[in-house]
């Protein structure tokens, strides 16, 4: 077997690609890889995530559901600073990497059972799952908070997903989405191991686009943790396969309001705000279920964590737009964190740096002036 799906805590194997929690202890599942990354197995003429199809062994060739995600531009911003434009994925965010792998892995199983998928997200993940379900000819039901509105919610509905509004806070929305119902298969992006696994394609791409060199630092925004866990896993796989020699320094970037990982990583206590009102409105996980796992992985790879203030985020957002990069404010958090570390001399302009710009600014609800 080239892979196993195992519990991140007790190690028990899970028999089904449809499982999203350990059957014994209910903790998150992870995909474990039992093969090396080999550059010779890349499909050089495929400019999507699926140029790495060989490295996602649980997906059958015939099952691939793609909208052309991945192989996003890596653009030079200054001498040693590069932006990875994840905002240019088909639905406007990096989430498409996870969704293409998730749905490619299990849409046939759901169809065979005559079922439909459910997800809880009124944001980029909801839009991404709705789009790929539409592409796969699969029914999707997206659970959202009752007061939701805005461009991302419109996007979910345009893709034709069924929407269920739930009152009583974010955790109630997740409960409803997971609640057992005949034919319903929960594919929540935060918990589902295949979604997270799809994000390792980002690490492969960065290294390949750099001609098999490793950047010294990678900055990325962190909320629920799928991006950081996927990216760390991809780089670790490359190191373990001797495709690269060292890990880059992974820098987790959070907002002051939503910074549970930063606080845990720095051994500080964290009190979340009663209500998150940050301009970085995609970063909302004040109590992420994957926090233990994120902290552990970030320690193992000797990463770092930075917290940024509202004014720093807004000014980073405007600065990026002023240079032609209209990203969502949540993506500007990574650039704000980079600038903060530059100012504090925790990094320098000599270090080769990649900043992941996770989502498009075309979905923002902000108004100019
Ligand atoms: Zn377990």
mmCIF file of C-alpha atoms and ligand atoms in Angstrom:
data_model
loop_
_atom_site.group_PDB
_atom_site.id
_atom_site.type_symbol
_atom_site.label_atom_id
_atom_site.label_comp_id
_atom_site.label_asym_id
_atom_site.label_seq_id
_atom_site.Cartn_x
_atom_site.Cartn_y
_atom_site.Cartn_z
ATOM 1 C CA UNK A 1 0.000 0.000 0.000
ATOM 2 C CA UNK A 2 1.452 3.387 -0.996
ATOM 3 C CA UNK A 3 -0.497 5.252 1.679
ATOM 4 C CA UNK A 4 -2.480 4.741 4.862
ATOM 5 C CA UNK A 5 -5.074 6.900 6.525
ATOM 6 C CA UNK A 6 -4.303 6.944 10.228
ATOM 7 C CA UNK A 7 -5.384 8.737 13.380
ATOM 8 C CA UNK A 8 -3.088 11.657 14.234
ATOM 9 C CA UNK A 9 -3.246 10.732 17.937
ATOM 10 C CA UNK A 10 -3.736 6.971 18.493
ATOM 11 C CA UNK A 11 -2.420 5.759 15.135
ATOM 12 C CA UNK A 12 -5.403 3.539 14.324
ATOM 13 C CA UNK A 13 -5.908 2.986 10.587
ATOM 14 C CA UNK A 14 -9.129 4.053 8.973
ATOM 15 C CA UNK A 15 -10.555 1.716 6.340
ATOM 16 C CA UNK A 16 -12.535 4.268 4.316
ATOM 17 C CA UNK A 17 -11.721 7.369 2.290
ATOM 18 C CA UNK A 18 -15.038 8.747 3.529
ATOM 19 C CA UNK A 19 -14.010 8.857 7.212
ATOM 20 C CA UNK A 20 -13.119 12.224 8.695
ATOM 21 C CA UNK A 21 -12.503 11.247 12.321
ATOM 22 C CA UNK A 22 -10.712 8.343 14.010
ATOM 23 C CA UNK A 23 -13.185 5.464 14.480
ATOM 24 C CA UNK A 24 -11.651 4.791 17.946
ATOM 25 C CA UNK A 25 -10.849 8.140 19.562
ATOM 26 C CA UNK A 26 -12.569 10.727 17.352
ATOM 27 C CA UNK A 27 -9.327 12.687 16.741
ATOM 28 C CA UNK A 28 -8.360 14.005 13.269
ATOM 29 C CA UNK A 29 -7.129 11.559 10.624
ATOM 30 C CA UNK A 30 -4.021 12.089 8.465
ATOM 31 C CA UNK A 31 -2.870 10.553 5.185
ATOM 32 C CA UNK A 32 0.519 8.846 5.673
ATOM 33 C CA UNK A 33 2.680 8.461 2.574
ATOM 34 C CA UNK A 34 4.747 5.329 1.952
ATOM 35 C CA UNK A 35 6.567 6.352 -1.211
ATOM 36 C CA UNK A 36 9.169 8.897 -2.298
ATOM 37 C CA UNK A 37 8.605 12.021 -4.309
ATOM 38 C CA UNK A 38 10.352 11.506 -7.651
ATOM 39 C CA UNK A 39 10.697 14.389 -10.086
ATOM 40 C CA UNK A 40 10.740 11.941 -12.999
ATOM 41 C CA UNK A 41 7.108 11.033 -12.241
ATOM 42 C CA UNK A 42 5.791 14.568 -12.722
ATOM 43 C CA UNK A 43 3.430 14.940 -15.688
ATOM 44 C CA UNK A 44 5.321 17.764 -17.342
ATOM 45 C CA UNK A 45 2.583 18.654 -19.825
ATOM 46 C CA UNK A 46 -0.126 19.016 -17.174
ATOM 47 C CA UNK A 47 -0.278 22.513 -15.666
ATOM 48 C CA UNK A 48 -2.655 21.770 -12.794
ATOM 49 C CA UNK A 49 -2.317 20.096 -9.400
ATOM 50 C CA UNK A 50 -2.610 16.849 -11.353
ATOM 51 C CA UNK A 51 0.898 17.144 -12.760
ATOM 52 C CA UNK A 52 1.555 15.501 -9.330
ATOM 53 C CA UNK A 53 -1.156 12.847 -9.773
ATOM 54 C CA UNK A 54 1.380 10.101 -9.109
ATOM 55 C CA UNK A 55 1.781 11.410 -5.555
ATOM 56 C CA UNK A 56 -1.919 11.177 -4.688
ATOM 57 C CA UNK A 57 -2.246 7.384 -4.930
ATOM 58 C CA UNK A 58 -5.780 7.157 -3.550
ATOM 59 C CA UNK A 59 -7.143 9.013 -6.587
ATOM 60 C CA UNK A 60 -8.018 6.948 -9.662
ATOM 61 C CA UNK A 61 -7.161 8.508 -13.013
ATOM 62 C CA UNK A 62 -10.790 8.287 -14.169
ATOM 63 C CA UNK A 63 -12.005 9.926 -10.969
ATOM 64 C CA UNK A 64 -10.122 13.203 -11.295
ATOM 65 C CA UNK A 65 -12.379 16.248 -10.898
ATOM 66 C CA UNK A 66 -10.510 19.349 -12.059
ATOM 67 C CA UNK A 67 -11.270 22.956 -12.932
ATOM 68 C CA UNK A 68 -7.627 23.712 -13.769
ATOM 69 C CA UNK A 69 -6.454 24.500 -10.228
ATOM 70 C CA UNK A 70 -2.811 24.768 -9.199
ATOM 71 C CA UNK A 71 0.394 25.701 -11.049
ATOM 72 C CA UNK A 72 -0.298 29.269 -9.988
ATOM 73 C CA UNK A 73 2.227 31.986 -10.829
ATOM 74 C CA UNK A 74 5.218 32.542 -8.568
ATOM 75 C CA UNK A 75 5.903 36.207 -9.163
ATOM 76 C CA UNK A 76 9.041 38.095 -8.250
ATOM 77 C CA UNK A 77 8.128 41.080 -6.087
ATOM 78 C CA UNK A 78 11.605 42.320 -5.197
ATOM 79 C CA UNK A 79 15.108 40.845 -5.385
ATOM 80 C CA UNK A 80 14.478 37.912 -3.055
ATOM 81 C CA UNK A 81 10.766 38.167 -2.351
ATOM 82 C CA UNK A 82 8.217 36.192 -4.349
ATOM 83 C CA UNK A 83 4.434 36.017 -4.240
ATOM 84 C CA UNK A 84 2.619 32.741 -4.866
ATOM 85 C CA UNK A 85 -0.648 33.808 -6.440
ATOM 86 C CA UNK A 86 -3.090 31.297 -4.991
ATOM 87 C CA UNK A 87 -5.727 33.954 -5.576
ATOM 88 C CA UNK A 88 -5.713 32.841 -9.233
ATOM 89 C CA UNK A 89 -7.169 29.399 -8.572
ATOM 90 C CA UNK A 90 -10.544 28.675 -10.265
ATOM 91 C CA UNK A 91 -12.755 29.797 -7.369
ATOM 92 C CA UNK A 92 -10.336 32.467 -6.183
ATOM 93 C CA UNK A 93 -8.472 30.764 -3.343
ATOM 94 C CA UNK A 94 -5.953 28.061 -2.391
ATOM 95 C CA UNK A 95 -8.867 25.933 -1.159
ATOM 96 C CA UNK A 96 -9.253 24.519 -4.679
ATOM 97 C CA UNK A 97 -6.108 22.416 -4.172
ATOM 98 C CA UNK A 98 -7.744 20.639 -1.263
ATOM 99 C CA UNK A 99 -11.123 20.348 -2.924
ATOM 100 C CA UNK A 100 -9.874 18.876 -6.207
ATOM 101 C CA UNK A 101 -8.062 16.120 -4.291
ATOM 102 C CA UNK A 102 -10.906 15.552 -1.824
ATOM 103 C CA UNK A 103 -13.645 15.224 -4.421
ATOM 104 C CA UNK A 104 -11.497 13.298 -6.883
ATOM 105 C CA UNK A 105 -10.849 10.811 -4.078
ATOM 106 C CA UNK A 106 -14.422 10.226 -3.026
ATOM 107 C CA UNK A 107 -17.075 11.468 -5.452
ATOM 108 C CA UNK A 108 -17.547 8.021 -7.002
ATOM 109 C CA UNK A 109 -18.082 6.484 -3.555
ATOM 110 C CA UNK A 110 -20.716 9.093 -2.722
ATOM 111 C CA UNK A 111 -22.434 8.576 -6.069
ATOM 112 C CA UNK A 112 -22.441 4.788 -5.711
ATOM 113 C CA UNK A 113 -24.192 5.240 -2.370
ATOM 114 C CA UNK A 114 -26.729 7.563 -4.011
ATOM 115 C CA UNK A 115 -25.636 10.271 -1.593
ATOM 116 C CA UNK A 116 -24.699 13.935 -1.407
ATOM 117 C CA UNK A 117 -21.921 15.857 0.331
ATOM 118 C CA UNK A 118 -22.156 18.370 3.146
ATOM 119 C CA UNK A 119 -19.764 21.117 4.224
ATOM 120 C CA UNK A 120 -19.898 23.984 6.708
ATOM 121 C CA UNK A 121 -18.423 27.232 5.381
ATOM 122 C CA UNK A 122 -19.845 30.492 4.126
ATOM 123 C CA UNK A 123 -16.469 31.506 2.760
ATOM 124 C CA UNK A 124 -13.824 30.353 0.309
ATOM 125 C CA UNK A 125 -14.075 26.667 1.255
ATOM 126 C CA UNK A 126 -17.848 26.634 0.811
ATOM 127 C CA UNK A 127 -17.468 28.236 -2.607
ATOM 128 C CA UNK A 128 -14.751 25.792 -3.597
ATOM 129 C CA UNK A 129 -16.687 22.690 -2.529
ATOM 130 C CA UNK A 130 -19.817 23.996 -4.286
ATOM 131 C CA UNK A 131 -17.873 24.547 -7.523
ATOM 132 C CA UNK A 132 -16.177 21.138 -7.589
ATOM 133 C CA UNK A 133 -19.430 19.378 -6.663
ATOM 134 C CA UNK A 134 -21.044 21.125 -9.640
ATOM 135 C CA UNK A 135 -18.162 19.992 -11.848
ATOM 136 C CA UNK A 136 -18.450 16.394 -10.589
ATOM 137 C CA UNK A 137 -22.232 16.293 -10.958
ATOM 138 C CA UNK A 138 -22.610 15.770 -7.231
ATOM 139 C CA UNK A 139 -25.234 17.302 -4.956
ATOM 140 C CA UNK A 140 -23.734 19.569 -2.298
ATOM 141 C CA UNK A 141 -25.362 21.013 0.782
ATOM 142 C CA UNK A 142 -23.488 23.901 2.410
ATOM 143 C CA UNK A 143 -24.344 24.863 5.998
ATOM 144 C CA UNK A 144 -23.789 28.548 6.797
ATOM 145 C CA UNK A 145 -24.409 30.935 9.717
ATOM 146 C CA UNK A 146 -27.855 32.539 9.464
ATOM 147 C CA UNK A 147 -26.570 36.105 9.105
ATOM 148 C CA UNK A 148 -24.265 35.355 6.177
ATOM 149 C CA UNK A 149 -24.162 37.553 3.076
ATOM 150 C CA UNK A 150 -21.653 38.928 0.627
ATOM 151 C CA UNK A 151 -19.786 37.879 -2.500
ATOM 152 C CA UNK A 152 -18.621 34.479 -1.220
ATOM 153 C CA UNK A 153 -22.160 33.503 -0.233
ATOM 154 C CA UNK A 154 -23.407 34.609 -3.665
ATOM 155 C CA UNK A 155 -20.691 32.495 -5.255
ATOM 156 C CA UNK A 156 -21.804 29.375 -3.332
ATOM 157 C CA UNK A 157 -25.363 29.840 -4.566
ATOM 158 C CA UNK A 158 -24.383 30.531 -8.183
ATOM 159 C CA UNK A 159 -22.600 27.168 -8.281
ATOM 160 C CA UNK A 160 -25.960 25.606 -7.454
ATOM 161 C CA UNK A 161 -25.309 24.228 -3.974
ATOM 162 C CA UNK A 162 -28.199 23.825 -1.579
ATOM 163 C CA UNK A 163 -27.761 26.244 1.350
ATOM 164 C CA UNK A 164 -28.932 25.638 4.914
ATOM 165 C CA UNK A 165 -28.812 28.567 7.341
ATOM 166 C CA UNK A 166 -28.107 27.681 10.962
ATOM 167 C CA UNK A 167 -28.556 29.957 13.993
ATOM 168 C CA UNK A 168 -26.473 29.924 17.189
ATOM 169 C CA UNK A 169 -22.807 30.384 16.269
ATOM 170 C CA UNK A 170 -20.125 28.723 14.199
ATOM 171 C CA UNK A 171 -19.884 25.469 16.172
ATOM 172 C CA UNK A 172 -23.638 24.906 15.777
ATOM 173 C CA UNK A 173 -23.201 25.225 12.005
ATOM 174 C CA UNK A 174 -20.518 22.510 12.076
ATOM 175 C CA UNK A 175 -22.704 20.246 14.244
ATOM 176 C CA UNK A 176 -25.600 20.505 11.842
ATOM 177 C CA UNK A 177 -23.367 19.789 8.848
ATOM 178 C CA UNK A 178 -21.997 16.663 10.534
ATOM 179 C CA UNK A 179 -25.311 15.397 11.891
ATOM 180 C CA UNK A 180 -26.080 11.955 10.507
ATOM 181 C CA UNK A 181 -28.692 11.773 7.778
ATOM 182 C CA UNK A 182 -29.427 9.133 5.159
ATOM 183 C CA UNK A 183 -27.215 9.682 2.119
ATOM 184 C CA UNK A 184 -25.274 12.574 3.661
ATOM 185 C CA UNK A 185 -21.476 12.449 3.559
ATOM 186 C CA UNK A 186 -19.679 15.148 5.493
ATOM 187 C CA UNK A 187 -16.587 16.416 3.662
ATOM 188 C CA UNK A 188 -15.793 19.409 5.911
ATOM 189 C CA UNK A 189 -12.509 20.878 4.722
ATOM 190 C CA UNK A 190 -11.116 21.428 8.213
ATOM 191 C CA UNK A 191 -11.425 17.839 9.342
ATOM 192 C CA UNK A 192 -11.261 15.795 6.179
ATOM 193 C CA UNK A 193 -7.771 14.317 5.724
ATOM 194 C CA UNK A 194 -7.922 14.280 1.904
ATOM 195 C CA UNK A 195 -8.568 18.014 1.733
ATOM 196 C CA UNK A 196 -5.538 18.800 3.889
ATOM 197 C CA UNK A 197 -3.447 16.309 1.955
ATOM 198 C CA UNK A 198 -4.210 18.090 -1.326
ATOM 199 C CA UNK A 199 -2.452 21.194 -0.047
ATOM 200 C CA UNK A 200 0.956 19.549 -0.102
ATOM 201 C CA UNK A 201 0.885 20.156 -3.869
ATOM 202 C CA UNK A 202 1.684 23.785 -3.041
ATOM 203 C CA UNK A 203 5.070 22.851 -1.584
ATOM 204 C CA UNK A 204 5.927 20.689 -4.607
ATOM 205 C CA UNK A 205 5.053 23.553 -6.921
ATOM 206 C CA UNK A 206 7.085 26.211 -5.132
ATOM 207 C CA UNK A 207 10.175 24.020 -5.206
ATOM 208 C CA UNK A 208 9.686 22.976 -8.835
ATOM 209 C CA UNK A 209 9.082 26.589 -9.925
ATOM 210 C CA UNK A 210 12.343 27.539 -8.206
ATOM 211 C CA UNK A 211 14.211 24.893 -10.210
ATOM 212 C CA UNK A 212 14.434 22.486 -7.228
ATOM 213 C CA UNK A 213 15.804 25.118 -4.881
ATOM 214 C CA UNK A 214 14.204 25.763 -1.529
ATOM 215 C CA UNK A 215 13.229 29.258 -0.419
ATOM 216 C CA UNK A 216 14.623 30.211 2.969
ATOM 217 C CA UNK A 217 11.289 31.422 4.342
ATOM 218 C CA UNK A 218 7.596 30.831 3.572
ATOM 219 C CA UNK A 219 4.921 33.142 5.048
ATOM 220 C CA UNK A 220 1.309 32.020 5.162
ATOM 221 C CA UNK A 221 -1.878 33.084 6.973
ATOM 222 C CA UNK A 222 -3.250 30.604 9.502
ATOM 223 C CA UNK A 223 -6.829 30.103 10.640
ATOM 224 C CA UNK A 224 -8.159 26.522 10.827
ATOM 225 C CA UNK A 225 -4.722 25.192 9.863
ATOM 226 C CA UNK A 226 -5.286 23.236 6.664
ATOM 227 C CA UNK A 227 -2.857 25.338 4.616
ATOM 228 C CA UNK A 228 0.035 25.277 7.073
ATOM 229 C CA UNK A 229 -0.345 21.553 7.781
ATOM 230 C CA UNK A 230 -0.501 20.717 4.081
ATOM 231 C CA UNK A 231 2.466 22.891 3.164
ATOM 232 C CA UNK A 232 4.641 21.530 5.991
ATOM 233 C CA UNK A 233 3.758 18.003 4.938
ATOM 234 C CA UNK A 234 4.698 18.696 1.316
ATOM 235 C CA UNK A 235 8.106 20.112 2.224
ATOM 236 C CA UNK A 236 8.753 17.283 4.686
ATOM 237 C CA UNK A 237 7.904 14.758 1.983
ATOM 238 C CA UNK A 238 10.400 16.432 -0.371
ATOM 239 C CA UNK A 239 13.116 16.344 2.306
ATOM 240 C CA UNK A 240 12.389 12.717 3.222
ATOM 241 C CA UNK A 241 12.602 11.837 -0.488
ATOM 242 C CA UNK A 242 15.952 13.667 -0.893
ATOM 243 C CA UNK A 243 14.386 15.945 -3.518
ATOM 244 C CA UNK A 244 15.549 18.922 -1.409
ATOM 245 C CA UNK A 245 18.074 19.154 1.400
ATOM 246 C CA UNK A 246 16.396 21.380 3.959
ATOM 247 C CA UNK A 247 13.031 22.721 5.039
ATOM 248 C CA UNK A 248 12.298 26.407 4.559
ATOM 249 C CA UNK A 249 11.450 28.366 7.705
ATOM 250 C CA UNK A 250 7.645 28.177 7.840
ATOM 251 C CA UNK A 251 6.167 31.339 9.350
ATOM 252 C CA UNK A 252 2.573 31.144 10.633
ATOM 253 C CA UNK A 253 0.899 34.556 10.340
ATOM 254 C CA UNK A 254 -2.150 35.422 12.434
ATOM 255 C CA UNK A 255 -4.261 38.432 13.342
ATOM 256 C CA UNK A 256 -4.176 39.741 16.921
ATOM 257 C CA UNK A 257 -7.839 38.773 17.306
ATOM 258 C CA UNK A 258 -7.504 35.242 15.937
ATOM 259 C CA UNK A 259 -4.103 34.022 17.132
ATOM 260 C CA UNK A 260 -4.465 30.733 19.036
ATOM 261 C CA UNK A 261 -1.493 29.141 17.253
ATOM 262 C CA UNK A 262 0.782 32.136 17.813
ATOM 263 C CA UNK A 263 -0.034 32.110 21.530
ATOM 264 C CA UNK A 264 0.328 28.354 21.935
ATOM 265 C CA UNK A 265 3.594 28.340 19.987
ATOM 266 C CA UNK A 266 5.044 31.163 22.105
ATOM 267 C CA UNK A 267 3.720 29.694 25.379
ATOM 268 C CA UNK A 268 1.415 32.649 25.960
ATOM 269 C CA UNK A 269 -2.181 32.513 27.107
ATOM 270 C CA UNK A 270 -4.848 33.449 24.574
ATOM 271 C CA UNK A 271 -8.255 34.930 25.226
ATOM 272 C CA UNK A 272 -10.336 35.139 22.053
ATOM 273 C CA UNK A 273 -12.507 38.210 21.525
ATOM 274 C CA UNK A 274 -16.261 37.872 22.138
ATOM 275 C CA UNK A 275 -16.790 38.629 18.458
ATOM 276 C CA UNK A 276 -14.172 38.634 15.701
ATOM 277 C CA UNK A 277 -14.359 41.933 13.829
ATOM 278 C CA UNK A 278 -11.050 41.829 11.962
ATOM 279 C CA UNK A 279 -10.722 43.164 8.442
ATOM 280 C CA UNK A 280 -9.160 39.729 7.743
ATOM 281 C CA UNK A 281 -12.596 38.123 7.735
ATOM 282 C CA UNK A 282 -11.532 34.712 6.413
ATOM 283 C CA UNK A 283 -9.422 34.101 9.519
ATOM 284 C CA UNK A 284 -12.003 33.182 12.144
ATOM 285 C CA UNK A 285 -10.864 29.977 13.910
ATOM 286 C CA UNK A 286 -10.406 31.094 17.517
ATOM 287 C CA UNK A 287 -10.552 27.492 18.735
ATOM 288 C CA UNK A 288 -9.363 25.326 15.815
ATOM 289 C CA UNK A 289 -9.771 21.549 16.194
ATOM 290 C CA UNK A 290 -6.321 21.072 14.617
ATOM 291 C CA UNK A 291 -4.482 23.375 17.050
ATOM 292 C CA UNK A 292 -2.505 20.626 18.801
ATOM 293 C CA UNK A 293 -1.427 19.192 15.477
ATOM 294 C CA UNK A 294 -0.406 22.597 14.077
ATOM 295 C CA UNK A 295 1.635 23.443 17.154
ATOM 296 C CA UNK A 296 3.366 20.063 17.084
ATOM 297 C CA UNK A 297 4.217 20.247 13.371
ATOM 298 C CA UNK A 298 5.422 23.850 13.543
ATOM 299 C CA UNK A 299 7.727 22.886 16.447
ATOM 300 C CA UNK A 300 9.047 19.830 14.610
ATOM 301 C CA UNK A 301 10.108 21.906 11.613
ATOM 302 C CA UNK A 302 11.494 24.757 13.729
ATOM 303 C CA UNK A 303 9.017 27.238 12.298
ATOM 304 C CA UNK A 304 7.961 30.599 13.635
ATOM 305 C CA UNK A 305 4.737 32.497 14.356
ATOM 306 C CA UNK A 306 3.902 36.194 14.027
ATOM 307 C CA UNK A 307 0.874 38.197 15.047
ATOM 308 C CA UNK A 308 -0.150 41.412 13.274
ATOM 309 C CA UNK A 309 -2.456 44.287 14.211
ATOM 310 C CA UNK A 310 -5.462 45.600 12.281
ATOM 311 C CA UNK A 311 -3.699 48.731 11.024
ATOM 312 C CA UNK A 312 -0.776 46.640 9.782
ATOM 313 C CA UNK A 313 -3.137 44.351 7.858
ATOM 314 C CA UNK A 314 -5.028 47.196 6.246
ATOM 315 C CA UNK A 315 -1.903 49.020 5.231
ATOM 316 C CA UNK A 316 -0.405 45.798 3.792
ATOM 317 C CA UNK A 317 -3.645 45.216 1.852
ATOM 318 C CA UNK A 318 -3.508 48.733 0.400
ATOM 319 C CA UNK A 319 0.189 48.526 -0.362
ATOM 320 C CA UNK A 320 -0.288 45.248 -2.261
ATOM 321 C CA UNK A 321 -3.226 46.655 -4.228
ATOM 322 C CA UNK A 322 -1.146 49.741 -4.981
ATOM 323 C CA UNK A 323 1.382 47.446 -6.650
ATOM 324 C CA UNK A 324 -1.220 45.543 -8.656
ATOM 325 C CA UNK A 325 -1.939 42.662 -6.280
ATOM 326 C CA UNK A 326 -5.584 42.817 -5.203
ATOM 327 C CA UNK A 327 -5.834 40.083 -2.587
ATOM 328 C CA UNK A 328 -8.294 39.503 0.191
ATOM 329 C CA UNK A 329 -7.368 41.253 3.449
ATOM 330 C CA UNK A 330 -6.781 37.849 5.061
ATOM 331 C CA UNK A 331 -4.019 37.192 2.521
ATOM 332 C CA UNK A 332 -2.450 40.561 3.294
ATOM 333 C CA UNK A 333 -1.847 39.214 6.825
ATOM 334 C CA UNK A 334 1.110 37.199 5.498
ATOM 335 C CA UNK A 335 2.647 40.239 3.807
ATOM 336 C CA UNK A 336 2.051 42.348 6.929
ATOM 337 C CA UNK A 337 3.830 39.695 9.015
ATOM 338 C CA UNK A 338 6.774 39.638 6.606
ATOM 339 C CA UNK A 339 7.093 43.421 6.821
ATOM 340 C CA UNK A 340 6.921 43.265 10.599
ATOM 341 C CA UNK A 341 9.740 40.723 10.754
ATOM 342 C CA UNK A 342 11.809 42.822 8.351
ATOM 343 C CA UNK A 343 11.315 45.865 10.560
ATOM 344 C CA UNK A 344 12.217 43.886 13.706
ATOM 345 C CA UNK A 345 15.272 42.443 11.930
ATOM 346 C CA UNK A 346 13.956 38.894 12.400
ATOM 347 C CA UNK A 347 14.509 38.405 8.680
ATOM 348 C CA UNK A 348 16.391 40.324 6.010
ATOM 349 C CA UNK A 349 15.993 41.216 2.375
ATOM 350 C CA UNK A 350 18.813 38.781 1.587
ATOM 351 C CA UNK A 351 16.672 35.799 2.479
ATOM 352 C CA UNK A 352 14.810 34.181 -0.377
ATOM 353 C CA UNK A 353 11.190 34.455 0.703
ATOM 354 C CA UNK A 354 7.839 33.213 -0.583
ATOM 355 C CA UNK A 355 4.645 34.867 0.613
ATOM 356 C CA UNK A 356 1.483 32.901 -0.130
ATOM 357 C CA UNK A 357 -1.288 35.204 -1.329
ATOM 358 C CA UNK A 358 -4.162 32.872 -0.531
ATOM 359 C CA UNK A 359 -7.275 34.523 -1.978
ATOM 360 C CA UNK A 360 -8.533 37.108 -4.430
ATOM 361 C CA UNK A 361 -9.514 40.624 -3.460
ATOM 362 C CA UNK A 362 -12.412 40.555 -5.928
ATOM 363 C CA UNK A 363 -14.496 38.932 -3.186
ATOM 364 C CA UNK A 364 -13.800 41.593 -0.585
ATOM 365 C CA UNK A 365 -16.632 43.503 1.049
ATOM 366 C CA UNK A 366 -14.315 46.471 1.756
ATOM 367 C CA UNK A 367 -15.070 49.706 -0.047
ATOM 368 C CA UNK A 368 -12.322 52.044 -1.252
ATOM 369 C CA UNK A 369 -12.296 55.070 1.116
HETATM 370 ZN ZN1 LIG B 1 -7.486 7.688 17.231
#
